[in-house]
Amino acid sequence: EPWYCQAEDELGVSGNHEEWDGLHGGYRSRPFPMRGIPLGYSDQQIKTRIQGKTARGTEIRVVTTPQARNSAAYDGRPACEGHSNCIPMCPIQAKYDATVHLRRVLKDPRVELRKAAVVTRLEKGKNGLVHEVYYKDWRSDNPQMEHSASAKLVVLAAHAIETPKILLMSNNLANRSGQVGRNLMDHIQFEVIASFPEPLYPFRGPQSIASIEQFRDGAFRSKRSAFRMTIGNDGWGRAGS
C-alpha cells in the first residue's frame, strides 16, 4: 500500500482521504497529495438528488473521484482551471501525462532522448540479460536500417500492447510461461444519458469529477461482477442509451 502512495506523489493525485479510507475494506496509510477536485455545479445538483437513496438494497453515496489532476499548484504545475477539454491532453498540464517525468529527466545532462526511434527488438548478452536495444529511425534517409543502443540496464516500458509485441519480436523473450501477449482484458464501459428537470450547466471542470463506488462490492458479487459509476460533466458530449 505505501508504494501506491508513493506513485500518487509522483503523479500528483488529488482526492479526499476521508471518502476513500476504509471504502470496501481498503486501507489508506496517508492522505492524497492534494484535496479532491471541487464538485462542479452539476455534480452538486445530482448529489443532492440521489445521495442516501437506496438501489437494490445498496445505499448510494457520491464521492469525489481521485485523479492525477492538480487541485492546487503541485510539482511546478498549475491547478486545474476547468477548461473541460482534458481528454486527451490538458492544455496547461494540470493533469499528469508522461511528459511530466520525461521533461524532468531531460534536465539531467547525462540523459539523451532519441526521437523517431521505433524499437524493433531486444538482444540478450552472454549473461542472459538484455544489454542492447535495436531500433529504426523513421526520419532517416534509410528508415529500414537498424540502429542499436547498449546499456548495463534496459527498462522496457511500452505499455500493454507494445511491451509484449517487442518481447515477442525479440525471439520470444521472457516468455517461458507462454503467456506474453495473452489474456489482455480491457474494461467494459456502458454509458447512460438522462435529462434533468432544470439546467445543470456542465463543462465546469474536468469531464468527470464524482463517482458512485458502492456497487464495487456486495452480495451480488456471487452472481455478477463489480462495477463503478462515474458522473459525467460533459453534457451531451457522449452518445448513449
PDB file of C-alpha atoms in Angstrom:
ATOM      1  CA  GLU A   1       0.000   0.000   0.000  1.00  0.00           C
ATOM      2  CA  PRO A   2       2.769   2.575   0.715  1.00  0.00           C
ATOM      3  CA  TRP A   3       4.041   2.103  -2.845  1.00  0.00           C
ATOM      4  CA  TYR A   4       0.660   3.261  -4.170  1.00  0.00           C
ATOM      5  CA  CYS A   5       1.024   6.373  -2.020  1.00  0.00           C
ATOM      6  CA  GLN A   6       4.473   6.988  -3.482  1.00  0.00           C
ATOM      7  CA  ALA A   7       3.040   6.644  -7.005  1.00  0.00           C
ATOM      8  CA  GLU A   8       0.345   9.178  -6.085  1.00  0.00           C
ATOM      9  CA  ASP A   9       3.077  11.597  -5.007  1.00  0.00           C
ATOM     10  CA  GLU A  10       4.904  11.112  -8.299  1.00  0.00           C
ATOM     11  CA  LEU A  11       1.811  11.634 -10.456  1.00  0.00           C
ATOM     12  CA  GLY A  12       0.142  14.267  -8.322  1.00  0.00           C
ATOM     13  CA  VAL A  13      -3.178  12.674  -7.341  1.00  0.00           C
ATOM     14  CA  SER A  14      -5.988  14.734  -5.849  1.00  0.00           C
ATOM     15  CA  GLY A  15      -8.590  13.038  -3.677  1.00  0.00           C
ATOM     16  CA  ASN A  16     -10.402  13.143  -0.350  1.00  0.00           C
ATOM     17  CA  HIS A  17      -8.878  10.748   2.164  1.00  0.00           C
ATOM     18  CA  GLU A  18     -11.966  10.556   4.383  1.00  0.00           C
ATOM     19  CA  GLU A  19     -14.128   9.364   1.470  1.00  0.00           C
ATOM     20  CA  TRP A  20     -11.772   6.552   0.449  1.00  0.00           C
ATOM     21  CA  ASP A  21     -10.033   5.325   3.583  1.00  0.00           C
ATOM     22  CA  GLY A  22     -11.855   2.155   4.573  1.00  0.00           C
ATOM     23  CA  LEU A  23     -14.060   2.038   1.462  1.00  0.00           C
ATOM     24  CA  HIS A  24     -14.898  -1.661   0.918  1.00  0.00           C
ATOM     25  CA  GLY A  25     -12.189  -2.506   3.433  1.00  0.00           C
ATOM     26  CA  GLY A  26      -9.481  -0.623   1.547  1.00  0.00           C
ATOM     27  CA  TYR A  27      -6.924   0.943   3.880  1.00  0.00           C
ATOM     28  CA  ARG A  28      -5.002   4.145   3.199  1.00  0.00           C
ATOM     29  CA  SER A  29      -1.911   4.872   5.270  1.00  0.00           C
ATOM     30  CA  ARG A  30      -1.941   8.610   4.477  1.00  0.00           C
ATOM     31  CA  PRO A  31      -3.955  11.245   2.614  1.00  0.00           C
ATOM     32  CA  PHE A  32      -3.672  12.031  -1.072  1.00  0.00           C
ATOM     33  CA  PRO A  33      -1.103  14.695  -2.017  1.00  0.00           C
ATOM     34  CA  MET A  34      -3.941  17.181  -2.644  1.00  0.00           C
ATOM     35  CA  ARG A  35      -7.589  17.577  -1.770  1.00  0.00           C
ATOM     36  CA  GLY A  36     -10.047  16.352  -4.379  1.00  0.00           C
ATOM     37  CA  ILE A  37     -11.198  18.450  -7.326  1.00  0.00           C
ATOM     38  CA  PRO A  38     -14.161  20.569  -6.126  1.00  0.00           C
ATOM     39  CA  LEU A  39     -17.521  19.296  -7.342  1.00  0.00           C
ATOM     40  CA  GLY A  40     -18.997  21.226 -10.226  1.00  0.00           C
ATOM     41  CA  TYR A  41     -22.471  22.715 -10.129  1.00  0.00           C
ATOM     42  CA  SER A  42     -23.969  19.742 -11.977  1.00  0.00           C
ATOM     43  CA  ASP A  43     -22.301  17.288  -9.567  1.00  0.00           C
ATOM     44  CA  GLN A  44     -23.692  19.194  -6.608  1.00  0.00           C
ATOM     45  CA  GLN A  45     -27.236  19.092  -8.000  1.00  0.00           C
ATOM     46  CA  ILE A  46     -27.076  15.392  -8.832  1.00  0.00           C
ATOM     47  CA  LYS A  47     -25.547  14.534  -5.461  1.00  0.00           C
ATOM     48  CA  THR A  48     -28.354  16.426  -3.687  1.00  0.00           C
ATOM     49  CA  ARG A  49     -30.965  14.361  -5.551  1.00  0.00           C
ATOM     50  CA  ILE A  50     -29.501  10.853  -5.169  1.00  0.00           C
ATOM     51  CA  GLN A  51     -27.279  10.860  -2.060  1.00  0.00           C
ATOM     52  CA  GLY A  52     -28.591   8.402   0.530  1.00  0.00           C
ATOM     53  CA  LYS A  53     -31.193   6.796  -1.722  1.00  0.00           C
ATOM     54  CA  THR A  54     -31.272   3.004  -1.940  1.00  0.00           C
ATOM     55  CA  ALA A  55     -30.970   0.946  -5.120  1.00  0.00           C
ATOM     56  CA  ARG A  56     -31.411  -2.838  -4.839  1.00  0.00           C
ATOM     57  CA  GLY A  57     -30.502  -2.733  -1.175  1.00  0.00           C
ATOM     58  CA  THR A  58     -27.410  -0.570  -1.635  1.00  0.00           C
ATOM     59  CA  GLU A  59     -27.255   2.971  -0.277  1.00  0.00           C
ATOM     60  CA  ILE A  60     -25.948   5.411  -2.866  1.00  0.00           C
ATOM     61  CA  ARG A  61     -23.040   7.637  -1.897  1.00  0.00           C
ATOM     62  CA  VAL A  62     -21.498  10.171  -4.269  1.00  0.00           C
ATOM     63  CA  VAL A  63     -17.764  10.660  -3.728  1.00  0.00           C
ATOM     64  CA  THR A  64     -15.053  12.722  -5.362  1.00  0.00           C
ATOM     65  CA  THR A  65     -13.037  10.582  -7.769  1.00  0.00           C
ATOM     66  CA  PRO A  66      -9.282  10.570  -7.061  1.00  0.00           C
ATOM     67  CA  GLN A  67      -7.453  11.518 -10.242  1.00  0.00           C
ATOM     68  CA  ALA A  68      -3.982  12.535 -11.415  1.00  0.00           C
ATOM     69  CA  ARG A  69      -5.081  16.132 -11.800  1.00  0.00           C
ATOM     70  CA  ASN A  70      -3.911  19.030  -9.657  1.00  0.00           C
ATOM     71  CA  SER A  71      -6.449  20.727  -7.422  1.00  0.00           C
ATOM     72  CA  ALA A  72      -3.686  23.108  -6.274  1.00  0.00           C
ATOM     73  CA  ALA A  73      -0.278  24.087  -7.605  1.00  0.00           C
ATOM     74  CA  TYR A  74       1.849  20.944  -7.365  1.00  0.00           C
ATOM     75  CA  ASP A  75       5.220  19.800  -8.697  1.00  0.00           C
ATOM     76  CA  GLY A  76       5.709  23.014 -10.656  1.00  0.00           C
ATOM     77  CA  ARG A  77       2.380  22.589 -12.467  1.00  0.00           C
ATOM     78  CA  PRO A  78      -0.767  24.711 -12.014  1.00  0.00           C
ATOM     79  CA  ALA A  79      -4.124  23.700 -10.596  1.00  0.00           C
ATOM     80  CA  CYS A  80      -6.950  22.642 -12.901  1.00  0.00           C
ATOM     81  CA  GLU A  81      -8.624  25.698 -14.444  1.00  0.00           C
ATOM     82  CA  GLY A  82     -11.730  23.851 -15.630  1.00  0.00           C
ATOM     83  CA  HIS A  83     -11.073  24.031 -19.374  1.00  0.00           C
ATOM     84  CA  SER A  84     -13.013  20.745 -19.694  1.00  0.00           C
ATOM     85  CA  ASN A  85     -11.024  19.575 -22.722  1.00  0.00           C
ATOM     86  CA  CYS A  86      -8.575  17.405 -20.787  1.00  0.00           C
ATOM     87  CA  ILE A  87      -9.222  14.358 -22.952  1.00  0.00           C
ATOM     88  CA  PRO A  88      -6.782  13.600 -24.422  1.00  0.00           C
ATOM     89  CA  MET A  89      -4.472  16.327 -23.101  1.00  0.00           C
ATOM     90  CA  CYS A  90      -4.736  19.069 -20.503  1.00  0.00           C
ATOM     91  CA  PRO A  91      -3.825  22.382 -22.157  1.00  0.00           C
ATOM     92  CA  ILE A  92      -1.955  23.625 -19.060  1.00  0.00           C
ATOM     93  CA  GLN A  93      -0.668  20.209 -17.828  1.00  0.00           C
ATOM     94  CA  ALA A  94      -2.638  20.297 -14.596  1.00  0.00           C
ATOM     95  CA  LYS A  95      -3.368  16.663 -15.472  1.00  0.00           C
ATOM     96  CA  TYR A  96      -0.441  14.277 -15.336  1.00  0.00           C
ATOM     97  CA  ASP A  97       0.936  12.765 -18.506  1.00  0.00           C
ATOM     98  CA  ALA A  98       4.210  11.005 -19.247  1.00  0.00           C
ATOM     99  CA  THR A  99       5.914  14.170 -20.467  1.00  0.00           C
ATOM    100  CA  VAL A 100       5.998  15.370 -16.835  1.00  0.00           C
ATOM    101  CA  HIS A 101       8.645  12.785 -15.990  1.00  0.00           C
ATOM    102  CA  LEU A 102      10.223  12.991 -19.429  1.00  0.00           C
ATOM    103  CA  ARG A 103      10.866  16.713 -19.018  1.00  0.00           C
ATOM    104  CA  ARG A 104      12.206  16.097 -15.536  1.00  0.00           C
ATOM    105  CA  VAL A 105      14.832  13.572 -16.619  1.00  0.00           C
ATOM    106  CA  LEU A 106      15.817  15.615 -19.676  1.00  0.00           C
ATOM    107  CA  LYS A 107      17.155  18.284 -17.313  1.00  0.00           C
ATOM    108  CA  ASP A 108      19.917  15.811 -16.476  1.00  0.00           C
ATOM    109  CA  PRO A 109      22.816  16.360 -18.934  1.00  0.00           C
ATOM    110  CA  ARG A 110      23.515  12.615 -18.898  1.00  0.00           C
ATOM    111  CA  VAL A 111      20.122  11.866 -20.476  1.00  0.00           C
ATOM    112  CA  GLU A 112      19.719  11.649 -24.247  1.00  0.00           C
ATOM    113  CA  LEU A 113      16.332  11.433 -25.940  1.00  0.00           C
ATOM    114  CA  ARG A 114      16.323   9.722 -29.339  1.00  0.00           C
ATOM    115  CA  LYS A 115      13.254  10.797 -31.240  1.00  0.00           C
ATOM    116  CA  ALA A 116      11.610   8.936 -34.132  1.00  0.00           C
ATOM    117  CA  ALA A 117      13.210   5.727 -32.857  1.00  0.00           C
ATOM    118  CA  VAL A 118      10.942   2.676 -33.183  1.00  0.00           C
ATOM    119  CA  VAL A 119      12.255  -0.274 -31.183  1.00  0.00           C
ATOM    120  CA  THR A 120      12.250  -3.496 -33.207  1.00  0.00           C
ATOM    121  CA  ARG A 121      13.918  -5.997 -30.866  1.00  0.00           C
ATOM    122  CA  LEU A 122      15.991  -6.535 -27.744  1.00  0.00           C
ATOM    123  CA  GLU A 123      19.149  -8.611 -27.665  1.00  0.00           C
ATOM    124  CA  LYS A 124      20.371 -10.741 -24.774  1.00  0.00           C
ATOM    125  CA  GLY A 125      24.020 -10.809 -23.803  1.00  0.00           C
ATOM    126  CA  LYS A 126      26.082 -13.844 -22.791  1.00  0.00           C
ATOM    127  CA  ASN A 127      24.868 -13.468 -19.210  1.00  0.00           C
ATOM    128  CA  GLY A 128      21.265 -13.902 -20.351  1.00  0.00           C
ATOM    129  CA  LEU A 129      20.334 -10.276 -19.614  1.00  0.00           C
ATOM    130  CA  VAL A 130      19.289  -7.673 -22.160  1.00  0.00           C
ATOM    131  CA  HIS A 131      22.012  -5.111 -22.857  1.00  0.00           C
ATOM    132  CA  GLU A 132      21.203  -3.978 -26.404  1.00  0.00           C
ATOM    133  CA  VAL A 133      18.172  -2.336 -27.985  1.00  0.00           C
ATOM    134  CA  TYR A 134      17.697  -2.259 -31.765  1.00  0.00           C
ATOM    135  CA  TYR A 135      15.564   0.392 -33.403  1.00  0.00           C
ATOM    136  CA  LYS A 136      14.750   2.069 -36.725  1.00  0.00           C
ATOM    137  CA  ASP A 137      14.744   5.820 -37.307  1.00  0.00           C
ATOM    138  CA  TRP A 138      11.714   6.592 -39.456  1.00  0.00           C
ATOM    139  CA  ARG A 139      13.015  10.096 -40.230  1.00  0.00           C
ATOM    140  CA  SER A 140      16.340   8.941 -41.708  1.00  0.00           C
ATOM    141  CA  ASP A 141      17.127   8.536 -45.399  1.00  0.00           C
ATOM    142  CA  ASN A 142      17.040   4.772 -44.912  1.00  0.00           C
ATOM    143  CA  PRO A 143      14.210   4.120 -42.430  1.00  0.00           C
ATOM    144  CA  GLN A 144      14.627   0.328 -42.720  1.00  0.00           C
ATOM    145  CA  MET A 145      18.204   0.399 -41.438  1.00  0.00           C
ATOM    146  CA  GLU A 146      18.616  -0.861 -37.874  1.00  0.00           C
ATOM    147  CA  HIS A 147      20.475   1.116 -35.242  1.00  0.00           C
ATOM    148  CA  SER A 148      21.327  -0.028 -31.735  1.00  0.00           C
ATOM    149  CA  ALA A 149      21.998   1.325 -28.268  1.00  0.00           C
ATOM    150  CA  SER A 150      23.671  -0.633 -25.467  1.00  0.00           C
ATOM    151  CA  ALA A 151      23.400  -0.244 -21.712  1.00  0.00           C
ATOM    152  CA  LYS A 152      24.094  -2.038 -18.462  1.00  0.00           C
ATOM    153  CA  LEU A 153      20.393  -1.942 -17.653  1.00  0.00           C
ATOM    154  CA  VAL A 154      17.460  -1.854 -20.067  1.00  0.00           C
ATOM    155  CA  VAL A 155      13.960  -0.907 -18.924  1.00  0.00           C
ATOM    156  CA  LEU A 156      11.102  -1.852 -21.240  1.00  0.00           C
ATOM    157  CA  ALA A 157       8.144   0.422 -20.529  1.00  0.00           C
ATOM    158  CA  ALA A 158       5.977   0.478 -23.642  1.00  0.00           C
ATOM    159  CA  HIS A 159       2.555  -0.214 -22.082  1.00  0.00           C
ATOM    160  CA  ALA A 160       0.189  -3.145 -22.567  1.00  0.00           C
ATOM    161  CA  ILE A 161       0.392  -3.544 -26.364  1.00  0.00           C
ATOM    162  CA  GLU A 162       3.900  -2.574 -27.410  1.00  0.00           C
ATOM    163  CA  THR A 163       5.687  -4.235 -24.459  1.00  0.00           C
ATOM    164  CA  PRO A 164       4.569  -7.814 -25.300  1.00  0.00           C
ATOM    165  CA  LYS A 165       4.926  -7.054 -29.020  1.00  0.00           C
ATOM    166  CA  ILE A 166       8.599  -6.135 -28.555  1.00  0.00           C
ATOM    167  CA  LEU A 167       9.212  -9.184 -26.361  1.00  0.00           C
ATOM    168  CA  LEU A 168       7.657 -11.489 -28.949  1.00  0.00           C
ATOM    169  CA  MET A 169       9.697  -9.844 -31.708  1.00  0.00           C
ATOM    170  CA  SER A 170      12.827 -10.431 -29.605  1.00  0.00           C
ATOM    171  CA  ASN A 171      12.921 -14.195 -30.160  1.00  0.00           C
ATOM    172  CA  ASN A 172      10.104 -14.773 -27.668  1.00  0.00           C
ATOM    173  CA  LEU A 173      11.998 -13.092 -24.855  1.00  0.00           C
ATOM    174  CA  ALA A 174      10.856 -13.600 -21.228  1.00  0.00           C
ATOM    175  CA  ASN A 175       8.125 -15.993 -22.321  1.00  0.00           C
ATOM    176  CA  ARG A 176       8.819 -19.266 -20.546  1.00  0.00           C
ATOM    177  CA  SER A 177       5.203 -19.193 -19.382  1.00  0.00           C
ATOM    178  CA  GLY A 178       3.863 -18.785 -22.914  1.00  0.00           C
ATOM    179  CA  GLN A 179       1.581 -16.034 -21.596  1.00  0.00           C
ATOM    180  CA  VAL A 180       3.276 -12.955 -23.033  1.00  0.00           C
ATOM    181  CA  GLY A 181       0.753 -11.153 -25.216  1.00  0.00           C
ATOM    182  CA  ARG A 182      -2.179 -13.223 -23.982  1.00  0.00           C
ATOM    183  CA  ASN A 183      -5.155 -12.500 -21.719  1.00  0.00           C
ATOM    184  CA  LEU A 184      -5.264  -8.738 -22.241  1.00  0.00           C
ATOM    185  CA  MET A 185      -8.588  -7.526 -20.840  1.00  0.00           C
ATOM    186  CA  ASP A 186      -9.994  -4.060 -21.331  1.00  0.00           C
ATOM    187  CA  HIS A 187     -12.673  -2.592 -19.095  1.00  0.00           C
ATOM    188  CA  ILE A 188     -16.193  -2.763 -20.446  1.00  0.00           C
ATOM    189  CA  GLN A 189     -17.945   0.584 -20.456  1.00  0.00           C
ATOM    190  CA  PHE A 190     -21.605   1.437 -20.871  1.00  0.00           C
ATOM    191  CA  GLU A 191     -22.951   4.963 -20.928  1.00  0.00           C
ATOM    192  CA  VAL A 192     -26.345   6.267 -19.928  1.00  0.00           C
ATOM    193  CA  ILE A 193     -27.674   9.739 -20.713  1.00  0.00           C
ATOM    194  CA  ALA A 194     -30.617  11.293 -18.885  1.00  0.00           C
ATOM    195  CA  SER A 195     -32.411  14.622 -18.671  1.00  0.00           C
ATOM    196  CA  PHE A 196     -32.541  16.708 -15.504  1.00  0.00           C
ATOM    197  CA  PRO A 197     -35.593  18.850 -14.656  1.00  0.00           C
ATOM    198  CA  GLU A 198     -33.527  22.049 -14.605  1.00  0.00           C
ATOM    199  CA  PRO A 199     -30.310  23.298 -16.277  1.00  0.00           C
ATOM    200  CA  LEU A 200     -27.111  21.744 -14.944  1.00  0.00           C
ATOM    201  CA  TYR A 201     -24.569  23.942 -16.740  1.00  0.00           C
ATOM    202  CA  PRO A 202     -21.951  21.220 -17.319  1.00  0.00           C
ATOM    203  CA  PHE A 203     -18.376  21.574 -18.631  1.00  0.00           C
ATOM    204  CA  ARG A 204     -17.244  23.401 -15.496  1.00  0.00           C
ATOM    205  CA  GLY A 205     -14.134  21.455 -14.590  1.00  0.00           C
ATOM    206  CA  PRO A 206     -12.937  18.052 -15.839  1.00  0.00           C
ATOM    207  CA  GLN A 207     -15.264  15.740 -17.765  1.00  0.00           C
ATOM    208  CA  SER A 208     -15.815  13.681 -14.631  1.00  0.00           C
ATOM    209  CA  ILE A 209     -15.305  14.691 -11.018  1.00  0.00           C
ATOM    210  CA  ALA A 210     -17.621  12.491  -8.946  1.00  0.00           C
ATOM    211  CA  SER A 211     -18.497   8.810  -8.856  1.00  0.00           C
ATOM    212  CA  ILE A 212     -20.588   6.121  -7.169  1.00  0.00           C
ATOM    213  CA  GLU A 213     -18.366   3.326  -5.832  1.00  0.00           C
ATOM    214  CA  GLN A 214     -20.876   1.402  -3.700  1.00  0.00           C
ATOM    215  CA  PHE A 215     -21.530  -1.231  -6.376  1.00  0.00           C
ATOM    216  CA  ARG A 216     -17.930  -2.434  -6.427  1.00  0.00           C
ATOM    217  CA  ASP A 217     -18.702  -4.966  -3.706  1.00  0.00           C
ATOM    218  CA  GLY A 218     -21.658  -6.664  -2.089  1.00  0.00           C
ATOM    219  CA  ALA A 219     -23.635  -9.893  -2.005  1.00  0.00           C
ATOM    220  CA  PHE A 220     -24.355  -9.516  -5.732  1.00  0.00           C
ATOM    221  CA  ARG A 221     -20.724 -10.445  -6.437  1.00  0.00           C
ATOM    222  CA  SER A 222     -21.767 -14.106  -6.201  1.00  0.00           C
ATOM    223  CA  LYS A 223     -23.779 -13.615  -9.400  1.00  0.00           C
ATOM    224  CA  ARG A 224     -22.150 -10.778 -11.347  1.00  0.00           C
ATOM    225  CA  SER A 225     -19.023  -8.675 -11.461  1.00  0.00           C
ATOM    226  CA  ALA A 226     -18.292  -5.428  -9.677  1.00  0.00           C
ATOM    227  CA  PHE A 227     -18.819  -2.080 -11.354  1.00  0.00           C
ATOM    228  CA  ARG A 228     -18.457   1.591 -10.619  1.00  0.00           C
ATOM    229  CA  MET A 229     -20.289   4.603 -12.000  1.00  0.00           C
ATOM    230  CA  THR A 230     -18.805   7.935 -12.976  1.00  0.00           C
ATOM    231  CA  ILE A 231     -20.979  11.018 -13.103  1.00  0.00           C
ATOM    232  CA  GLY A 232     -20.283  12.870 -16.328  1.00  0.00           C
ATOM    233  CA  ASN A 233     -19.675  16.582 -16.508  1.00  0.00           C
ATOM    234  CA  ASP A 234     -19.713  16.765 -20.316  1.00  0.00           C
ATOM    235  CA  GLY A 235     -23.412  17.274 -21.037  1.00  0.00           C
ATOM    236  CA  TRP A 236     -24.465  15.633 -24.286  1.00  0.00           C
ATOM    237  CA  GLY A 237     -20.831  15.111 -25.197  1.00  0.00           C
ATOM    238  CA  ARG A 238     -21.244  11.352 -25.483  1.00  0.00           C
ATOM    239  CA  ALA A 239     -23.730   9.177 -27.288  1.00  0.00           C
ATOM    240  CA  GLY A 240     -25.550   6.621 -25.181  1.00  0.00           C
ATOM    241  CA  SER A 241     -28.849   4.944 -24.461  1.00  0.00           C
TER     242      SER A 241
END
